[in-house]
mmCIF file of C-alpha atoms in Angstrom:
data_model
loop_
_atom_site.group_PDB
_atom_site.id
_atom_site.type_symbol
_atom_site.label_atom_id
_atom_site.label_comp_id
_atom_site.label_asym_id
_atom_site.label_seq_id
_atom_site.Cartn_x
_atom_site.Cartn_y
_atom_site.Cartn_z
ATOM 1 C CA MET A 235 7.559 -51.776 -16.649
ATOM 2 C CA LYS A 236 4.406 -53.742 -17.029
ATOM 3 C CA ASP A 237 1.653 -50.962 -17.105
ATOM 4 C CA ILE A 238 1.292 -47.027 -17.445
ATOM 5 C CA SER A 239 -1.283 -44.629 -17.039
ATOM 6 C CA VAL A 240 -1.526 -41.592 -19.265
ATOM 7 C CA LYS A 241 -3.713 -38.325 -19.258
ATOM 8 C CA ALA A 242 -5.173 -37.354 -22.544
ATOM 9 C CA LEU A 243 -5.803 -33.596 -22.561
ATOM 10 C CA ALA A 244 -8.596 -31.781 -24.420
ATOM 11 C CA LYS A 245 -8.017 -28.681 -26.267
ATOM 12 C CA ILE A 246 -9.965 -25.719 -27.492
ATOM 13 C CA ASN A 247 -9.327 -23.299 -30.448
ATOM 14 C CA LEU A 248 -8.868 -19.551 -29.697
ATOM 15 C CA GLY A 249 -8.773 -18.856 -33.498
ATOM 16 C CA LEU A 250 -9.538 -21.168 -36.365
ATOM 17 C CA ASP A 251 -9.035 -19.922 -40.024
ATOM 18 C CA VAL A 252 -9.205 -22.141 -43.181
ATOM 19 C CA VAL A 253 -6.697 -20.787 -45.558
ATOM 20 C CA ARG A 254 -7.414 -22.947 -48.688
ATOM 21 C CA LYS A 255 -8.538 -26.220 -50.020
ATOM 22 C CA ARG A 256 -5.616 -28.303 -51.336
ATOM 23 C CA GLU A 257 -5.664 -30.334 -54.499
ATOM 24 C CA ASP A 258 -5.485 -33.408 -52.292
ATOM 25 C CA GLY A 259 -8.555 -32.614 -50.721
ATOM 26 C CA TYR A 260 -7.288 -31.416 -47.276
ATOM 27 C CA HIS A 261 -7.732 -28.060 -46.013
ATOM 28 C CA GLU A 262 -4.894 -25.809 -44.894
ATOM 29 C CA VAL A 263 -5.580 -24.233 -41.646
ATOM 30 C CA ARG A 264 -4.255 -21.525 -39.326
ATOM 31 C CA MET A 265 -5.344 -22.108 -35.756
ATOM 32 C CA VAL A 266 -4.462 -21.058 -32.361
ATOM 33 C CA MET A 267 -4.821 -23.999 -30.091
ATOM 34 C CA GLN A 268 -4.866 -24.290 -26.415
ATOM 35 C CA THR A 269 -4.639 -27.280 -23.995
ATOM 36 C CA ILE A 270 -7.319 -27.199 -21.098
ATOM 37 C CA HIS A 271 -7.310 -29.332 -17.944
ATOM 38 C CA LEU A 272 -9.996 -31.620 -18.920
ATOM 39 C CA PHE A 273 -8.806 -35.187 -19.702
ATOM 40 C CA ASP A 274 -9.508 -38.869 -20.482
ATOM 41 C CA ARG A 275 -7.194 -41.560 -18.720
ATOM 42 C CA LEU A 276 -5.563 -44.464 -20.576
ATOM 43 C CA GLU A 277 -4.336 -47.544 -18.509
ATOM 44 C CA ILE A 278 -2.155 -49.547 -20.821
ATOM 45 C CA SER A 279 -0.530 -52.863 -19.801
ATOM 46 C CA LYS A 280 1.563 -55.521 -21.745
ATOM 47 C CA ASN A 281 0.458 -59.099 -22.421
ATOM 48 C CA THR A 282 2.127 -62.065 -23.909
ATOM 49 C CA SER A 283 -0.814 -63.222 -26.098
ATOM 50 C CA GLY A 284 0.122 -60.654 -28.724
ATOM 51 C CA GLU A 285 -3.348 -59.455 -28.986
ATOM 52 C CA ILE A 286 -4.498 -55.852 -28.585
ATOM 53 C CA THR A 287 -7.752 -55.667 -26.574
ATOM 54 C CA MET A 288 -9.539 -52.603 -25.396
ATOM 55 C CA GLU A 289 -12.308 -51.521 -23.239
ATOM 56 C CA THR A 290 -13.827 -48.221 -22.133
ATOM 57 C CA ASN A 291 -16.489 -46.808 -19.661
ATOM 58 C CA LEU A 292 -18.632 -45.781 -22.569
ATOM 59 C CA SER A 293 -20.515 -48.460 -24.275
ATOM 60 C CA PHE A 294 -21.358 -46.674 -27.400
ATOM 61 C CA LEU A 295 -17.443 -46.233 -28.336
ATOM 62 C CA PRO A 296 -15.908 -48.652 -30.503
ATOM 63 C CA THR A 297 -12.946 -50.957 -29.141
ATOM 64 C CA ASN A 298 -11.488 -52.202 -32.524
ATOM 65 C CA GLU A 299 -9.796 -50.897 -35.615
ATOM 66 C CA ASN A 300 -12.557 -48.023 -35.636
ATOM 67 C CA ASN A 301 -11.113 -46.462 -32.508
ATOM 68 C CA LEU A 302 -8.012 -44.343 -32.910
ATOM 69 C CA VAL A 303 -6.625 -45.841 -29.707
ATOM 70 C CA TYR A 304 -6.629 -49.246 -31.000
ATOM 71 C CA LYS A 305 -5.239 -47.878 -34.378
ATOM 72 C CA ALA A 306 -2.380 -46.119 -32.589
ATOM 73 C CA ALA A 307 -1.543 -49.299 -30.534
ATOM 74 C CA LYS A 308 -1.515 -51.529 -33.768
ATOM 75 C CA LEU A 309 0.660 -48.971 -35.732
ATOM 76 C CA MET A 310 3.229 -49.036 -32.816
ATOM 77 C CA LYS A 311 3.164 -52.761 -32.619
ATOM 78 C CA ASP A 312 3.327 -53.644 -36.279
ATOM 79 C CA THR A 313 5.814 -50.810 -37.230
ATOM 80 C CA PHE A 314 8.267 -51.316 -34.575
ATOM 81 C CA LYS A 315 7.932 -55.247 -34.282
ATOM 82 C CA ILE A 316 6.859 -54.973 -30.543
ATOM 83 C CA ASP A 317 6.692 -58.540 -28.894
ATOM 84 C CA GLY A 318 3.441 -59.230 -27.161
ATOM 85 C CA GLY A 319 0.311 -57.052 -27.221
ATOM 86 C CA PHE A 320 -1.562 -54.701 -25.114
ATOM 87 C CA LYS A 321 -4.605 -54.443 -23.012
ATOM 88 C CA ILE A 322 -6.006 -50.861 -22.870
ATOM 89 C CA HIS A 323 -8.627 -49.271 -20.677
ATOM 90 C CA LEU A 324 -10.009 -45.912 -21.598
ATOM 91 C CA THR A 325 -11.873 -43.787 -19.179
ATOM 92 C CA LYS A 326 -13.657 -40.947 -21.120
ATOM 93 C CA ASN A 327 -14.435 -37.735 -19.421
ATOM 94 C CA ILE A 328 -13.993 -35.447 -22.671
ATOM 95 C CA PRO A 329 -17.279 -35.521 -24.533
ATOM 96 C CA ALA A 330 -17.268 -37.577 -27.702
ATOM 97 C CA ALA A 331 -17.569 -35.754 -31.038
ATOM 98 C CA ALA A 332 -17.416 -32.395 -29.404
ATOM 99 C CA GLY A 333 -14.671 -30.366 -31.077
ATOM 100 C CA LEU A 334 -12.356 -30.807 -28.372
ATOM 101 C CA ALA A 335 -9.902 -33.345 -29.918
ATOM 102 C CA GLY A 336 -10.853 -35.934 -27.602
ATOM 103 C CA GLY A 337 -10.069 -38.760 -30.002
ATOM 104 C CA SER A 338 -6.895 -37.194 -31.273
ATOM 105 C CA SER A 339 -5.677 -36.830 -27.655
ATOM 106 C CA ASP A 340 -6.580 -40.482 -26.573
ATOM 107 C CA CYS A 341 -4.464 -41.502 -29.866
ATOM 108 C CA ALA A 342 -1.729 -39.271 -28.890
ATOM 109 C CA ALA A 343 -1.626 -40.559 -25.252
ATOM 110 C CA THR A 344 -1.548 -44.012 -26.524
ATOM 111 C CA LEU A 345 1.606 -43.371 -28.631
ATOM 112 C CA ILE A 346 3.229 -41.639 -25.741
ATOM 113 C CA GLY A 347 2.353 -44.506 -23.306
ATOM 114 C CA ILE A 348 3.449 -47.369 -25.657
ATOM 115 C CA ASN A 349 6.668 -45.389 -26.281
ATOM 116 C CA GLU A 350 7.513 -45.179 -22.553
ATOM 117 C CA LEU A 351 5.835 -48.639 -21.613
ATOM 118 C CA CYS A 352 8.081 -50.524 -24.173
ATOM 119 C CA GLY A 353 11.211 -48.311 -23.707
ATOM 120 C CA LEU A 354 11.280 -47.298 -27.401
ATOM 121 C CA GLY A 355 13.092 -44.043 -26.529
ATOM 122 C CA PHE A 356 11.379 -41.895 -29.331
ATOM 123 C CA ASP A 357 11.522 -38.144 -28.789
ATOM 124 C CA ILE A 358 8.612 -35.831 -29.195
ATOM 125 C CA GLU A 359 9.416 -35.171 -32.969
ATOM 126 C CA LYS A 360 9.355 -38.859 -33.723
ATOM 127 C CA LEU A 361 6.058 -39.424 -31.953
ATOM 128 C CA CYS A 362 4.599 -36.584 -33.836
ATOM 129 C CA GLU A 363 5.927 -37.881 -37.157
ATOM 130 C CA ILE A 364 3.993 -41.085 -36.237
ATOM 131 C CA GLY A 365 0.940 -39.281 -34.955
ATOM 132 C CA VAL A 366 0.140 -37.221 -38.143
ATOM 133 C CA LYS A 367 -0.386 -40.490 -40.007
ATOM 134 C CA LEU A 368 -3.429 -41.032 -37.604
ATOM 135 C CA GLY A 369 -5.001 -37.483 -37.467
ATOM 136 C CA ALA A 370 -4.015 -33.883 -38.012
ATOM 137 C CA ASP A 371 -4.589 -32.842 -34.476
ATOM 138 C CA VAL A 372 -2.410 -35.918 -33.088
ATOM 139 C CA PRO A 373 0.731 -33.877 -33.171
ATOM 140 C CA PHE A 374 -0.696 -30.931 -31.279
ATOM 141 C CA CYS A 375 -2.081 -33.552 -28.719
ATOM 142 C CA ILE A 376 1.405 -34.950 -28.258
ATOM 143 C CA ARG A 377 3.057 -31.476 -27.702
ATOM 144 C CA LYS A 378 0.173 -29.658 -25.850
ATOM 145 C CA GLY A 379 0.263 -26.192 -24.417
ATOM 146 C CA THR A 380 -0.484 -23.038 -26.545
ATOM 147 C CA MET A 381 0.295 -23.404 -30.208
ATOM 148 C CA LEU A 382 -0.127 -21.912 -33.682
ATOM 149 C CA ALA A 383 -1.096 -24.748 -35.951
ATOM 150 C CA GLU A 384 -0.646 -24.551 -39.720
ATOM 151 C CA GLY A 385 -0.501 -27.011 -42.800
ATOM 152 C CA ILE A 386 -3.258 -29.469 -42.080
ATOM 153 C CA GLY A 387 -2.592 -28.905 -38.372
ATOM 154 C CA GLU A 388 0.674 -30.687 -38.198
ATOM 155 C CA ILE A 389 2.907 -27.661 -38.452
ATOM 156 C CA LEU A 390 3.385 -26.390 -34.979
ATOM 157 C CA THR A 391 4.836 -23.272 -33.420
ATOM 158 C CA PRO A 392 5.012 -22.622 -29.825
ATOM 159 C CA LEU A 393 3.512 -19.586 -28.316
ATOM 160 C CA THR A 394 3.822 -17.916 -24.945
ATOM 161 C CA PRO A 395 1.951 -20.237 -22.626
ATOM 162 C CA LEU A 396 -1.404 -19.247 -21.225
ATOM 163 C CA THR A 397 -2.041 -21.024 -17.867
ATOM 164 C CA GLY A 398 -4.780 -20.788 -15.264
ATOM 165 C CA ILE A 399 -7.464 -19.058 -17.375
ATOM 166 C CA PRO A 400 -10.958 -20.121 -16.359
ATOM 167 C CA VAL A 401 -12.957 -21.711 -19.220
ATOM 168 C CA LEU A 402 -16.595 -22.907 -19.134
ATOM 169 C CA LEU A 403 -17.587 -25.613 -21.863
ATOM 170 C CA ILE A 404 -21.030 -26.355 -22.747
ATOM 171 C CA LYS A 405 -21.723 -29.286 -25.329
ATOM 172 C CA PRO A 406 -25.253 -29.392 -26.397
ATOM 173 C CA ASN A 407 -26.807 -33.110 -27.116
ATOM 174 C CA ILE A 408 -26.141 -32.976 -30.834
ATOM 175 C CA SER A 409 -23.275 -34.450 -32.891
ATOM 176 C CA ILE A 410 -21.473 -32.603 -35.615
ATOM 177 C CA SER A 411 -19.425 -34.330 -38.551
ATOM 178 C CA THR A 412 -16.258 -32.533 -38.949
ATOM 179 C CA PRO A 413 -15.868 -33.771 -42.794
ATOM 180 C CA TYR A 414 -19.405 -32.509 -43.396
ATOM 181 C CA VAL A 415 -18.420 -29.114 -41.898
ATOM 182 C CA TYR A 416 -15.397 -28.743 -44.010
ATOM 183 C CA LYS A 417 -17.223 -30.176 -47.062
ATOM 184 C CA HIS A 418 -19.781 -27.428 -46.925
ATOM 185 C CA LEU A 419 -17.446 -24.497 -46.004
ATOM 186 C CA LYS A 420 -17.711 -21.854 -48.571
ATOM 187 C CA LEU A 421 -14.224 -20.320 -48.583
ATOM 188 C CA ASN A 422 -15.025 -17.776 -51.436
ATOM 189 C CA LYS A 423 -18.046 -16.452 -49.575
ATOM 190 C CA LEU A 424 -16.311 -15.865 -46.209
ATOM 191 C CA ASP A 425 -16.676 -12.091 -45.350
ATOM 192 C CA TYR A 426 -14.107 -12.269 -42.444
ATOM 193 C CA HIS A 427 -10.869 -14.209 -41.403
ATOM 194 C CA PRO A 428 -9.654 -14.332 -37.904
ATOM 195 C CA ASP A 429 -6.712 -12.047 -37.076
ATOM 196 C CA ASN A 430 -4.638 -14.846 -35.577
ATOM 197 C CA LYS A 431 -1.657 -12.502 -35.814
ATOM 198 C CA ALA A 432 -3.206 -10.149 -33.432
ATOM 199 C CA VAL A 433 -4.278 -12.925 -31.236
ATOM 200 C CA ILE A 434 -0.748 -14.309 -31.013
ATOM 201 C CA SER A 435 0.422 -10.700 -29.932
ATOM 202 C CA TYR A 436 -2.207 -10.610 -27.179
ATOM 203 C CA ILE A 437 -1.210 -14.008 -25.986
ATOM 204 C CA LYS A 438 2.345 -12.672 -25.669
ATOM 205 C CA ASP A 439 1.318 -9.939 -23.561
ATOM 206 C CA ASN A 440 -0.967 -12.053 -21.597
ATOM 207 C CA ASN A 441 -3.837 -9.647 -22.397
ATOM 208 C CA ILE A 442 -6.878 -12.041 -21.497
ATOM 209 C CA LYS A 443 -9.613 -9.343 -22.336
ATOM 210 C CA LYS A 444 -8.089 -8.796 -25.890
ATOM 211 C CA ILE A 445 -7.797 -12.509 -26.371
ATOM 212 C CA ALA A 446 -11.394 -13.080 -25.398
ATOM 213 C CA ALA A 447 -12.516 -10.087 -27.611
ATOM 214 C CA SER A 448 -10.636 -11.619 -30.646
ATOM 215 C CA LEU A 449 -12.045 -15.287 -30.485
ATOM 216 C CA SER A 450 -12.947 -16.274 -34.102
ATOM 217 C CA ASN A 451 -13.816 -19.516 -35.995
ATOM 218 C CA VAL A 452 -14.751 -19.607 -39.635
ATOM 219 C CA LEU A 453 -16.474 -22.985 -39.084
ATOM 220 C CA GLU A 454 -19.204 -21.331 -37.321
ATOM 221 C CA THR A 455 -20.338 -20.193 -40.612
ATOM 222 C CA VAL A 456 -21.579 -23.774 -41.568
ATOM 223 C CA THR A 457 -22.357 -25.096 -37.978
ATOM 224 C CA ILE A 458 -24.288 -22.288 -36.462
ATOM 225 C CA PRO A 459 -26.990 -21.806 -39.312
ATOM 226 C CA GLU A 460 -27.832 -25.575 -38.885
ATOM 227 C CA ASN A 461 -27.469 -25.642 -35.299
ATOM 228 C CA PRO A 462 -28.713 -22.420 -33.692
ATOM 229 C CA ILE A 463 -28.328 -23.767 -30.117
ATOM 230 C CA ILE A 464 -24.546 -22.887 -30.645
ATOM 231 C CA ALA A 465 -25.442 -19.191 -30.929
ATOM 232 C CA GLU A 466 -27.716 -19.318 -28.172
ATOM 233 C CA LEU A 467 -25.017 -20.730 -25.862
ATOM 234 C CA LYS A 468 -22.468 -18.167 -27.086
ATOM 235 C CA ARG A 469 -25.009 -15.464 -25.978
ATOM 236 C CA TYR A 470 -25.790 -17.438 -22.760
ATOM 237 C CA LEU A 471 -22.075 -17.574 -21.634
ATOM 238 C CA THR A 472 -21.476 -13.871 -22.462
ATOM 239 C CA GLU A 473 -24.608 -13.056 -20.425
ATOM 240 C CA SER A 474 -23.217 -15.271 -17.538
ATOM 241 C CA GLY A 475 -20.076 -13.138 -17.249
ATOM 242 C CA ALA A 476 -17.807 -14.668 -20.119
ATOM 243 C CA ILE A 477 -15.544 -11.868 -21.603
ATOM 244 C CA GLY A 478 -15.527 -14.104 -24.757
ATOM 245 C CA SER A 479 -17.095 -17.055 -26.306
ATOM 246 C CA LEU A 480 -16.679 -19.390 -29.086
ATOM 247 C CA MET A 481 -17.396 -22.675 -30.739
ATOM 248 C CA SER A 482 -14.325 -25.017 -30.515
ATOM 249 C CA GLY A 483 -13.208 -26.812 -33.710
ATOM 250 C CA SER A 484 -16.132 -28.060 -35.913
ATOM 251 C CA GLY A 485 -18.377 -27.898 -32.749
ATOM 252 C CA PRO A 486 -20.766 -28.330 -31.280
ATOM 253 C CA THR A 487 -19.008 -27.603 -27.818
ATOM 254 C CA THR A 488 -19.118 -23.719 -26.993
ATOM 255 C CA PHE A 489 -16.907 -22.407 -24.411
ATOM 256 C CA GLY A 490 -16.491 -18.933 -22.552
ATOM 257 C CA ILE A 491 -13.459 -17.333 -21.040
ATOM 258 C CA PHE A 492 -13.735 -15.737 -17.714
ATOM 259 C CA GLU A 493 -11.477 -13.241 -15.882
ATOM 260 C CA ASN A 494 -11.793 -15.015 -12.589
ATOM 261 C CA MET A 495 -12.796 -18.302 -11.266
ATOM 262 C CA GLU A 496 -15.461 -16.911 -8.954
ATOM 263 C CA THR A 497 -17.482 -15.599 -11.780
ATOM 264 C CA ALA A 498 -16.806 -18.875 -13.673
ATOM 265 C CA LYS A 499 -18.056 -21.058 -10.934
ATOM 266 C CA LYS A 500 -21.280 -18.966 -10.637
ATOM 267 C CA ALA A 501 -21.780 -19.425 -14.382
ATOM 268 C CA TYR A 502 -21.180 -23.264 -14.105
ATOM 269 C CA GLU A 503 -23.816 -23.785 -11.541
ATOM 270 C CA LYS A 504 -26.127 -21.732 -13.511
ATOM 271 C CA ALA A 505 -25.414 -23.581 -16.683
ATOM 272 C CA LYS A 506 -25.667 -26.997 -14.815
ATOM 273 C CA ALA A 507 -29.356 -25.971 -13.814
ATOM 274 C CA ASP A 508 -30.220 -24.277 -17.198
ATOM 275 C CA TYR A 509 -28.998 -27.084 -19.291
ATOM 276 C CA PRO A 510 -29.340 -30.280 -17.345
ATOM 277 C CA ASP A 511 -29.096 -32.427 -20.567
ATOM 278 C CA PHE A 512 -25.976 -30.935 -21.850
ATOM 279 C CA ASP A 513 -22.186 -31.523 -20.848
ATOM 280 C CA VAL A 514 -21.142 -28.595 -18.644
ATOM 281 C CA VAL A 515 -17.429 -28.762 -17.778
ATOM 282 C CA LEU A 516 -15.542 -25.963 -15.847
ATOM 283 C CA CYS A 517 -11.747 -26.107 -16.236
ATOM 284 C CA GLN A 518 -8.490 -24.006 -16.796
ATOM 285 C CA THR A 519 -6.054 -23.445 -19.529
ATOM 286 C CA MET A 520 -2.719 -25.307 -19.100
#
């Protein structure tokens, strides 16, 4: 095999709780994570020069050691003494810095692609072991699906799969720093925590209405006061027919869950007209 094409799928959080801050500075989380059918594409080919080269369709993205794709390729090459190098083309469709794990998913797809391209034969567990060195969300992006994520995000428990649920994403044209959000999260002042145990039971029963009614993310306590557009978008999605809405990750992407695709499509067309400068994406859980 000389080249390979790999999809890198985005995620949303159906529940995001922060349990505590550890002595090493990391935060322990308890999250219900869900893959959605929105993806970047990586095309990876081998070369004999030994160099790693990268290009992307977005000019503002780094194509060197500051990109997780490059870091993943270099880690694989150096750790496993891979002869030759790689040429990587990344086509971005997932909005950047959006709370959708786009960078982590690109990283995961790079590990998966190189593993197959070079015939390394690593299983999912080994790839996750490698991936967590690059980012806490990378193991989930390798496994995909519907998962409970604990620890710093690397302890994963598969849940009953949720498929085909319409999801409308709206990302305002602002950027949110994840480290900033966690730094300013006041755990001792939180007056609520997501009931992820209940959400998991609703997922098991495939009760979409109860899942939607239970959406919760403690990071909103930091992000929304500084970016009221997120609260506006949550209201907008609900008024447009969503049965539940939430900020994904540390934001700023806000998503709505819909009972049927017909209502979701109408909301999508309306959102594109009402927010022409924002990223508006209609997709499904998978």
